[in-house]
Short mmCIF file of C-alpha atoms and ligand atoms in Angstrom, two decimals:
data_model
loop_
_atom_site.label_atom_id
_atom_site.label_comp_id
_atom_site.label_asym_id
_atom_site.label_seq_id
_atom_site.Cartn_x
_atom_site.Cartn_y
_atom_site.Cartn_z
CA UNK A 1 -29.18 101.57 181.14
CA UNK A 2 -32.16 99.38 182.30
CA UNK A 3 -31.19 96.01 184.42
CA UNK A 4 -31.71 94.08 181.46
CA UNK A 5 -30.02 95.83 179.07
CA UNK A 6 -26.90 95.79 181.18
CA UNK A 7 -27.05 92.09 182.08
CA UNK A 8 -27.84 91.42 178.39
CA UNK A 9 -24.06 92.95 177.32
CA UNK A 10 -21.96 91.26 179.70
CA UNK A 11 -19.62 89.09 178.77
CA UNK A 12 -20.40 86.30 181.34
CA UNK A 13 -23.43 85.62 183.37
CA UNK A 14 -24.06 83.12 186.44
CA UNK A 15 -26.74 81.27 186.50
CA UNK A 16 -28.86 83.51 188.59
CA UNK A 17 -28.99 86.32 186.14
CA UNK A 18 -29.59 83.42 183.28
CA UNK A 19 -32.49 82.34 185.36
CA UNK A 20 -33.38 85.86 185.74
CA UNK A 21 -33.40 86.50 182.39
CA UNK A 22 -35.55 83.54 181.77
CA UNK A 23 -38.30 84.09 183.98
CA UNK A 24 -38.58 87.97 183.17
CA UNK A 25 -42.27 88.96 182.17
CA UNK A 26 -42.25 92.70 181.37
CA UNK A 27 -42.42 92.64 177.51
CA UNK A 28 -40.05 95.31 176.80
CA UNK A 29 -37.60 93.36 178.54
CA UNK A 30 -38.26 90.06 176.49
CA UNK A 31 -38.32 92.18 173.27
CA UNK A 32 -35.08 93.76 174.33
CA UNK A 33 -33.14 90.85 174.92
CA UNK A 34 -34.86 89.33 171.11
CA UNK A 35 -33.51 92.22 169.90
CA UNK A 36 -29.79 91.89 171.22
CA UNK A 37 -30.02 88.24 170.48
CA UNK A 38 -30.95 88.85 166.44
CA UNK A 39 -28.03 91.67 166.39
CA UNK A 40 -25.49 89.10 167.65
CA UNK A 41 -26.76 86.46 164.79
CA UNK A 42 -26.48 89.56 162.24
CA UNK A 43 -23.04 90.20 163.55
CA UNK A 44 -21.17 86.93 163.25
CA UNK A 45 -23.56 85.04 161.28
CA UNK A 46 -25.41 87.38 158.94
CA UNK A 47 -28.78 87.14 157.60
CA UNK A 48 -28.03 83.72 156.70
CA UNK A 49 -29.91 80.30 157.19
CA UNK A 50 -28.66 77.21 157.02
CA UNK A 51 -30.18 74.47 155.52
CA UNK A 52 -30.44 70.17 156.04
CA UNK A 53 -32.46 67.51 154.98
CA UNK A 54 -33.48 66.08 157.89
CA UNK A 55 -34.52 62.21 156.77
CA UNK A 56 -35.44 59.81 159.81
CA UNK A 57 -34.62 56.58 158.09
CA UNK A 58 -35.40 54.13 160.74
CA UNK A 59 -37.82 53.86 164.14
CA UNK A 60 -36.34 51.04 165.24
CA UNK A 61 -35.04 52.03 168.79
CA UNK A 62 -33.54 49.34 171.42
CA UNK A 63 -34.22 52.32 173.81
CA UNK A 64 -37.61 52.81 176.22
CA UNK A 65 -36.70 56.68 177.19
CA UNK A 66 -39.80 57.48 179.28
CA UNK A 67 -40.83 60.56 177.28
CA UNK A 68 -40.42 59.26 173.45
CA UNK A 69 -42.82 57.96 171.08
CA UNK A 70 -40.87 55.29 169.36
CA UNK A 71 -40.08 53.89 172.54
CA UNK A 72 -39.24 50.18 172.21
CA UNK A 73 -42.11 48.78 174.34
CA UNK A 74 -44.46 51.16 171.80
CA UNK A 75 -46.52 48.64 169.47
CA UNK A 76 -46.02 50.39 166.10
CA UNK A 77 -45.18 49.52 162.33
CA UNK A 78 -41.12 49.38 162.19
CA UNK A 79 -39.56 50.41 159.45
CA UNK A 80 -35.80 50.88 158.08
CA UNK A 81 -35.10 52.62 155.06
CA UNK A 82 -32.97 50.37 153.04
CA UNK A 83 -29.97 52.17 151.72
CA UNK A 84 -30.69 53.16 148.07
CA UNK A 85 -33.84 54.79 149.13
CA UNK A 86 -31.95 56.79 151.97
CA UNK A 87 -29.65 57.75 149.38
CA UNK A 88 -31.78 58.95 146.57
CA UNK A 89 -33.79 60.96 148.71
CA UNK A 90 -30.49 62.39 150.11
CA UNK A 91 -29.04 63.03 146.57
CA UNK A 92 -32.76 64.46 145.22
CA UNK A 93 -31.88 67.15 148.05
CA UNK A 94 -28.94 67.88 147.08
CA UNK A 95 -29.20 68.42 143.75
CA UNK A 96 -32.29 70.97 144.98
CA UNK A 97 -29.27 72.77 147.12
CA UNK A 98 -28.98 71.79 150.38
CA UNK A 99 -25.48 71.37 151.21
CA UNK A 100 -25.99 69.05 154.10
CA UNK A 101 -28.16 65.88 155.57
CA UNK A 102 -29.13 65.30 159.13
CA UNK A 103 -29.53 61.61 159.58
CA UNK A 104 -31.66 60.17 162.23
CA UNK A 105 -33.33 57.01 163.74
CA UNK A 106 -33.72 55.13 166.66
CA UNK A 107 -30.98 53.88 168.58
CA UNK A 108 -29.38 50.40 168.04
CA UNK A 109 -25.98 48.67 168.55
CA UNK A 110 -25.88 45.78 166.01
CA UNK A 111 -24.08 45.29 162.88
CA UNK A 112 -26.73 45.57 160.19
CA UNK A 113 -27.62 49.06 161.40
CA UNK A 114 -24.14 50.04 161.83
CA UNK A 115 -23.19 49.16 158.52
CA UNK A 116 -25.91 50.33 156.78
CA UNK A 117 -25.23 53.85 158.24
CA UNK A 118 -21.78 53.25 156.73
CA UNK A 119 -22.59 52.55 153.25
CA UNK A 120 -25.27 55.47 153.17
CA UNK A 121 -22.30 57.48 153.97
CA UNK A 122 -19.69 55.97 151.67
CA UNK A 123 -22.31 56.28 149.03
CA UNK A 124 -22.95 59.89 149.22
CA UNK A 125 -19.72 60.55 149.32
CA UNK A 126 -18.67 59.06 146.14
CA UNK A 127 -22.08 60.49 145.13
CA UNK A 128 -21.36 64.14 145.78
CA UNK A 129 -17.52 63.68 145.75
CA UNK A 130 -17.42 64.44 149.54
CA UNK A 131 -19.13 67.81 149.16
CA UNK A 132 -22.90 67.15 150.92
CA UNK A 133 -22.19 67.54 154.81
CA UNK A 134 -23.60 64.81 156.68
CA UNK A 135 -25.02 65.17 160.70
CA UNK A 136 -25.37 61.85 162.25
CA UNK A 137 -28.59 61.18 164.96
CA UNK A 138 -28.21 58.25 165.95
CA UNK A 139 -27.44 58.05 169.71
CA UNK A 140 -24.90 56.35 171.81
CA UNK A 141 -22.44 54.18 170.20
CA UNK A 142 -19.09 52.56 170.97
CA UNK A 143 -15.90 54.96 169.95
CA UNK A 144 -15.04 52.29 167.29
CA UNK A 145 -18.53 52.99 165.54
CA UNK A 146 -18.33 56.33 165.71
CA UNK A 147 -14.48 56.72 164.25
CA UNK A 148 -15.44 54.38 161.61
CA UNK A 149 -18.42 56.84 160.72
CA UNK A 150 -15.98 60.01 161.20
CA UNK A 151 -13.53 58.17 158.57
CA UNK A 152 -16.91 57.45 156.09
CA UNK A 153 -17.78 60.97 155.98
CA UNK A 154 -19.66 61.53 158.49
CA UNK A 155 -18.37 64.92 160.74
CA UNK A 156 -21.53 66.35 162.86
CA UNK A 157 -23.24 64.53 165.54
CA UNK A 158 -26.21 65.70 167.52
CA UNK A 159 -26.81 64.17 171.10
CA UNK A 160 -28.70 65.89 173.32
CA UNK A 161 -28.39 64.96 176.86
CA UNK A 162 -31.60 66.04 176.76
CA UNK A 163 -31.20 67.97 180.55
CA UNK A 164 -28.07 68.72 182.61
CA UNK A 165 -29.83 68.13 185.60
CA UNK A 166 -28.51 64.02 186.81
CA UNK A 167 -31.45 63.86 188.55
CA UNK A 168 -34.27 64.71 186.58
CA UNK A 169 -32.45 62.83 183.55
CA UNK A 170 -33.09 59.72 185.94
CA UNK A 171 -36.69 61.06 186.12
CA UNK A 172 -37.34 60.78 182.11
CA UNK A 173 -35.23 57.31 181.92
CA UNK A 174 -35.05 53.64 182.99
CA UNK A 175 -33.04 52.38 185.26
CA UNK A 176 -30.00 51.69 183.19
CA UNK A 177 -29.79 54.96 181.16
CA UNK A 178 -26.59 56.53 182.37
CA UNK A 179 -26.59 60.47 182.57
CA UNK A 180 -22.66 59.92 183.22
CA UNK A 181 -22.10 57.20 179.66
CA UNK A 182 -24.38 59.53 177.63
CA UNK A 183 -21.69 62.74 178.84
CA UNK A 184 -18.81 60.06 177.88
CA UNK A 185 -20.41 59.66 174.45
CA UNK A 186 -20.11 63.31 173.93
CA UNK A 187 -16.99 63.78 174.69
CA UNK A 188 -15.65 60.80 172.62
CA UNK A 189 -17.69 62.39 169.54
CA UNK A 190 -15.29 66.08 170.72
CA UNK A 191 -12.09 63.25 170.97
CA UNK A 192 -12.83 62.25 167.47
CA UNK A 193 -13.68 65.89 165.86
CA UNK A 194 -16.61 65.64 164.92
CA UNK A 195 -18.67 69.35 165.15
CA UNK A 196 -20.66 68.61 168.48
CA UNK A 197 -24.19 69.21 169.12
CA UNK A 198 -25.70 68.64 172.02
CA UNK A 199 -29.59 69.88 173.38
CA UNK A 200 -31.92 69.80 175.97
CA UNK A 201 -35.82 69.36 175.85
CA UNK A 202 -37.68 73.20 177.05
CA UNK A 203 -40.93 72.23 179.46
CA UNK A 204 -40.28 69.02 180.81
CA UNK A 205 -41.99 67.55 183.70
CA UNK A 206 -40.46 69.54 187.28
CA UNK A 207 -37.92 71.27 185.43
CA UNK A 208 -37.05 74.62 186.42
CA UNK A 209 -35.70 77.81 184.87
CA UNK A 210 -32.78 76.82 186.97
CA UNK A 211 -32.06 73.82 185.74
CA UNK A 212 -32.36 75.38 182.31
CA UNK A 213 -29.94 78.33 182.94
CA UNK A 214 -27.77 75.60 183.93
CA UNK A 215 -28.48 74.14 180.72
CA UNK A 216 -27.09 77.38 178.89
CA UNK A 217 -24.04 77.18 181.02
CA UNK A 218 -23.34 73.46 180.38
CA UNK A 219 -23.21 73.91 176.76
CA UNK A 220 -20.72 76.62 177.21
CA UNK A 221 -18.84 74.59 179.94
CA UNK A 222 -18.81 71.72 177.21
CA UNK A 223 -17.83 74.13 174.41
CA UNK A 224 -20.18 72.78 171.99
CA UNK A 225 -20.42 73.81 168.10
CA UNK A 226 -23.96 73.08 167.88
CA UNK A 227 -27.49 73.30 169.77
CA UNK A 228 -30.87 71.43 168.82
CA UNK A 229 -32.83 71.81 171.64
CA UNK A 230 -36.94 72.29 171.16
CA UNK A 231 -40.06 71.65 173.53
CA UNK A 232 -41.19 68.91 175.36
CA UNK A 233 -44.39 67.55 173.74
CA UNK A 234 -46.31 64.93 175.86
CA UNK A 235 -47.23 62.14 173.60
CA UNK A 236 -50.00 60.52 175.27
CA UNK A 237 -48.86 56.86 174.60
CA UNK A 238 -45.98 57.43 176.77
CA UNK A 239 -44.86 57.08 180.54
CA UNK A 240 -44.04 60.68 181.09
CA UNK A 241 -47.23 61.83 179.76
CA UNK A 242 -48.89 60.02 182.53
CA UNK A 243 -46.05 60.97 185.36
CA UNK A 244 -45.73 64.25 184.20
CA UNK A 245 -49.49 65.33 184.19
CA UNK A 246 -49.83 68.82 186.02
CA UNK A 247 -45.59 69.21 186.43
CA UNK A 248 -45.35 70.56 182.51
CA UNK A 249 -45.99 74.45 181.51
CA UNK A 250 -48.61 74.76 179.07
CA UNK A 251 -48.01 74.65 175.39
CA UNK A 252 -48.04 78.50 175.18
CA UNK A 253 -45.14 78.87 177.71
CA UNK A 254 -42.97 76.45 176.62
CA UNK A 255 -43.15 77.97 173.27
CA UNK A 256 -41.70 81.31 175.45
CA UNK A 257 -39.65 79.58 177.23
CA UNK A 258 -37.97 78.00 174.23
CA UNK A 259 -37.87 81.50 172.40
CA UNK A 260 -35.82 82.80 175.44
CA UNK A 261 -33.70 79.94 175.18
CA UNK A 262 -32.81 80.23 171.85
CA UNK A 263 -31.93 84.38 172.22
CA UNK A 264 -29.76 83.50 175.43
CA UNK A 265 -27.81 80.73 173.65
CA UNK A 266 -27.03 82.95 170.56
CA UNK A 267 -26.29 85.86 172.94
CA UNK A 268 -23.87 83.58 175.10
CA UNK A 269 -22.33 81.31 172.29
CA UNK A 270 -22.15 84.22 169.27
CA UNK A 271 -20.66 81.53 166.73
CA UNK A 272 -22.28 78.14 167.10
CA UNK A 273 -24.57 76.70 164.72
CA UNK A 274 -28.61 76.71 166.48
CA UNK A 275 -31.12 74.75 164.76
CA UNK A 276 -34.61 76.40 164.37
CA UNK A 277 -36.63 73.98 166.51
CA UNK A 278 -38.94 71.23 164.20
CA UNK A 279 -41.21 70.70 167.33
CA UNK A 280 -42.03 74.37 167.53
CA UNK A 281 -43.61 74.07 164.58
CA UNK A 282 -46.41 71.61 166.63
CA UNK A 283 -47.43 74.55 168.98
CA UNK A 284 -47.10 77.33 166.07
CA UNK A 285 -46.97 77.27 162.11
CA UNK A 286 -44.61 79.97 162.24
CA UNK A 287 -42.05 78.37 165.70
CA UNK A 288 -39.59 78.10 163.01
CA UNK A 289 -39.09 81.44 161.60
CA UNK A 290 -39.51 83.15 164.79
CA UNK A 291 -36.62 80.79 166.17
CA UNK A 292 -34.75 82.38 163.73
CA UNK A 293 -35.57 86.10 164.44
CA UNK A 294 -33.81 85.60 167.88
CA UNK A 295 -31.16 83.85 166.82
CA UNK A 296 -31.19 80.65 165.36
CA UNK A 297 -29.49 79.53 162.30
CA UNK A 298 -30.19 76.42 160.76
CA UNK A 299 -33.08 75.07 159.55
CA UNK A 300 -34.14 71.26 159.01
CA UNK A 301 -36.41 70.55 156.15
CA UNK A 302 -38.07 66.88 156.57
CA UNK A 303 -37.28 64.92 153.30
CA UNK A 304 -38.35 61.56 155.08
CA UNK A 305 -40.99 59.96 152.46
CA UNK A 306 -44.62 60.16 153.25
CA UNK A 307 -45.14 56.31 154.01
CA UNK A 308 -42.79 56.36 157.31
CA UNK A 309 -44.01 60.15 159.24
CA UNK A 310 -46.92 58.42 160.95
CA UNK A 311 -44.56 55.78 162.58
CA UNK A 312 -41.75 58.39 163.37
CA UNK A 313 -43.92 60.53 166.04
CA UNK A 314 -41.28 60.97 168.85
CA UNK A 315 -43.57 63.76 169.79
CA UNK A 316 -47.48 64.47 168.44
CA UNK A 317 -46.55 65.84 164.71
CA UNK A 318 -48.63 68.47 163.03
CA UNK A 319 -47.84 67.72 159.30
CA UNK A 320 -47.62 64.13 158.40
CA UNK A 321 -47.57 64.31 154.41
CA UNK A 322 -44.11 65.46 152.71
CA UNK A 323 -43.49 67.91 150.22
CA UNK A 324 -40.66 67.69 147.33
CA UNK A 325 -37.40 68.93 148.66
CA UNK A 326 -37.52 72.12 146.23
CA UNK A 327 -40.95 72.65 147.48
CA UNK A 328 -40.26 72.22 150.91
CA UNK A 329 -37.17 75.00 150.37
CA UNK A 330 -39.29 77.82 148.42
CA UNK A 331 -41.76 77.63 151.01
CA UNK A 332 -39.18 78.20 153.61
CA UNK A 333 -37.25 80.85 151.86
CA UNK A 334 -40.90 82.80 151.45
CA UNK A 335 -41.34 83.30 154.84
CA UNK A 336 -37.70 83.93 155.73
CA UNK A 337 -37.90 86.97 152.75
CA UNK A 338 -39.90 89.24 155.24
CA UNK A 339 -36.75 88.65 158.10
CA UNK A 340 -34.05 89.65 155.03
CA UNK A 341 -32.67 86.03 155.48
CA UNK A 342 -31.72 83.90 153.22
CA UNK A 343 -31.39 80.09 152.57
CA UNK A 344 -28.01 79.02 151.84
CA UNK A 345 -27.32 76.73 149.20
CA UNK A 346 -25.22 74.16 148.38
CA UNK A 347 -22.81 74.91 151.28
CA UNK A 348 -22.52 72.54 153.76
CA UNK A 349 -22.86 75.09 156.49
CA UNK A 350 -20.58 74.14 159.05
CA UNK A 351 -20.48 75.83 162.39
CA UNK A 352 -17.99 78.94 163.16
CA UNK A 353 -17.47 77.97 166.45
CA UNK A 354 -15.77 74.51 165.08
CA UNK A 355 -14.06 76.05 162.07
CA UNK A 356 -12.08 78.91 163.71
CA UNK A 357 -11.63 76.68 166.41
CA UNK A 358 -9.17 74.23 164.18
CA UNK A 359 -7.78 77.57 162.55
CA UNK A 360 -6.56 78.50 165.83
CA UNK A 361 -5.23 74.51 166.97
CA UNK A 362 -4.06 74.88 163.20
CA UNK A 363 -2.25 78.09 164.32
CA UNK A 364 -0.66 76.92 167.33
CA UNK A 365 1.75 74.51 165.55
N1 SAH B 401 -32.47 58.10 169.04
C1 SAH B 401 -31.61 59.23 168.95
C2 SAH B 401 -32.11 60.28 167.96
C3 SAH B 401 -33.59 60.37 167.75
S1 SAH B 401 -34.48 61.04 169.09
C4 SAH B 401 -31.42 59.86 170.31
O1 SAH B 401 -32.24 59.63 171.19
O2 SAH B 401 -30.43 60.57 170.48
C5 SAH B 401 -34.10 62.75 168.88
C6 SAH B 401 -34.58 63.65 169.98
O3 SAH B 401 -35.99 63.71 170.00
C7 SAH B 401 -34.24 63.23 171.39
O4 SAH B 401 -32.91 63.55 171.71
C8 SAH B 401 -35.26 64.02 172.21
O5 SAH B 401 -34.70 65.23 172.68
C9 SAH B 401 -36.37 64.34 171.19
N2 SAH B 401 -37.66 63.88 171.68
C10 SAH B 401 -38.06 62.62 171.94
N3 SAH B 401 -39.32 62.60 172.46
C11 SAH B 401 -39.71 63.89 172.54
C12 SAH B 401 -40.91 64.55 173.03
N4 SAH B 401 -41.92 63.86 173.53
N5 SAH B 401 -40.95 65.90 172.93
C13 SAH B 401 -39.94 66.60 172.41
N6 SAH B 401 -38.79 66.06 171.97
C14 SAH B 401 -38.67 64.71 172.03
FE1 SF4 B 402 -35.08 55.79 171.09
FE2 SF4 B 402 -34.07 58.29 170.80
FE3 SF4 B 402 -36.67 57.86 171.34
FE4 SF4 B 402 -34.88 57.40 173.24
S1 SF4 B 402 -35.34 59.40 172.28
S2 SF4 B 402 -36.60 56.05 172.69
S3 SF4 B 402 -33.18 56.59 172.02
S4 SF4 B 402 -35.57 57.28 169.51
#
């Protein structure tokens, strides 16, 4: 057996051979380890996609991360979706079949965000009688805020921590950005069961396939259900863009690098949920279906209505005008027919990882 192939079936690598793995070039070696990674989705997931309406209700963000778009100190049109609009564009998805929502904004700490977040998600529950899954992206919050969430129906979260590295996280933030509170946040959201996700950006500024391997191994390490990680896009109204010129891969490698990312996660964490990346889709129309050829299994469909997607550009977007939900979904399921997989509907679509792990806690009493 070749190098790869053997490194690719054991059960538990060190970061050297991740990094390894990573950096290979020779493309029989890439395709093998695409190949192992899509047999390991087949195997425990089946040639089955998940699906989300992703809506990004609000670009109001107390936040000035040095990378994103809707940066506070950015001079753009705010906007917050009030909360019958968030909802009918939820429940217009849902009756189209998606089983779940991914619900994301900016990040802010007062009470009229807080509770509007809250009655969106007492509303759809009453609304689908509990049976829409709802994935909150809405950063760091106190543990009150987030149990009170957890009790309104809310029961994924997705924060990345963006890069395990503590040092280059202090390299994409301000000053008082705390690698070490962000990590606390996470594990409160774990505390409080809600499925975890977690994700790093792929090409950033001096980051290295080591600190990416590392990357792999954290999210094992923090025995995560669920991964949304994607590439770094420079938006050029940003600090990073400017710091960061001539320490980024081009857009061609980072679409690679992500790739291998993907096939490694799925190959090291058989049963959590991986969504498809959205920002792929900004280097190549077809990033998302190829995410899920090596591996990934959940796809986000933007629902967010047409009038908001030029003021929610965390990154440069390709596609700024929305199509109808069912639309959106055919389209999808069209270019997933050639792969054999299929769209899942109305199932919320939760992650295997987090449900045998309760069968087992369930067990144990
Ligand atoms: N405010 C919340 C959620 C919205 S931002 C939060 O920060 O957690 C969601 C994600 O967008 C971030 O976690 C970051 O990984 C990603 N993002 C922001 N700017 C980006 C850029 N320039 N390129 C790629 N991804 C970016
Ligand atoms: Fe705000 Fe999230 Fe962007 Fe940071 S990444 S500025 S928290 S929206």
């Amino acid at each position: 057996m070749s190098l790869v192939k053997n490194l690719l079936s054991q059960k538990k690598w060190t970061v050297n051979e991740l990094e390894y793995l990573l950096t290979m070039k020779d493309s029989g070696d890439i395709l093998n380890l695409y190949q192992k990674a899509y047999e390991v989705k087949k195997r425990y997931i089946g040639q089955r996609v998940s699906l989300r309406a992703l809506i990004e209700f609000s670009n109001s963000c107390q936040k000035n991360c040095y990378y994103c778009g809707i940066r506070q100190e950015n001079h753009l049109s705010r906007y917050t979706m009030k909360r019958e609009e968030i909802v009918d564009c939820l429940l217009e998805s849902y009756q189209q079949g998606y089983g779940s929502a991914v619900l994301q904004s900016g990040e802010r700490q007062d009470s009229f965000f807080i509770n509007l977040v809250g009655d969106v998600l007492c509303d759809l529950r009453e609304a689908t009688e509990g049976k829409m899954g709802v994935t909150l992206s809405t950063g760091e919050q106190s543990e009150e805020v987030y149990q009170m969430w957890r009790e309104k129906g809310a029961h994924r979260y997705l924060l990345r921590m963006e890069t395990s590295n503590r040092e280059l996280f202090k390299k994409i933030h301000p000053e008082n950005d705390s690698f070490t509170e962000r990590l606390k946040s996470l594990t409160t959201l774990k505390k409080l069961n809600y499925q975890t996700g977690t994700g790093v950006m792929i090409g950033l500024p001096w980051q290295s396939a080591f600190d990416l391997a590392n990357d792999l191994l954290f999210f094992q390490e923090q025995d995560i259900d669920m991964v949304g990680m994607g590439p770094y896009l420079a938006h050029h109204e940003t600090p990073l863009a400017e710091l960061g010129r001539g320490f980024i891969p081009d857009k061609q490698d980072s679409y690679y690098l992500t790739l291998k990312m993907m096939a490694l996660l799925r190959i090291i964490m058989p049963t959590i949920n991986i969504a498809s990346p959205t920002a792929l889709e900004s280097i190549n129309t077809e990033g998302r279906i190829e995410a899920i050829s090596v591996g990934a299994n959940v796809i986000m469909l933007n629902i967010t209505p047409t009038q908001y997607r030029q003021s929610y550009q965390l990154y440069p977007k390709k596609s700024l005008t929305s199509l109808a939900p069912l639309s959106l979904r055919k389209a999808i399921q069209k270019k997933l027919d050639p792969l054999g997989e299929k769209l899942i509907l109305g199932e919320r679509g939760d992650a295997l990882h987090y449900t045998e792990g309760i069968n087992k806690k369930e067990g144990l009493r």
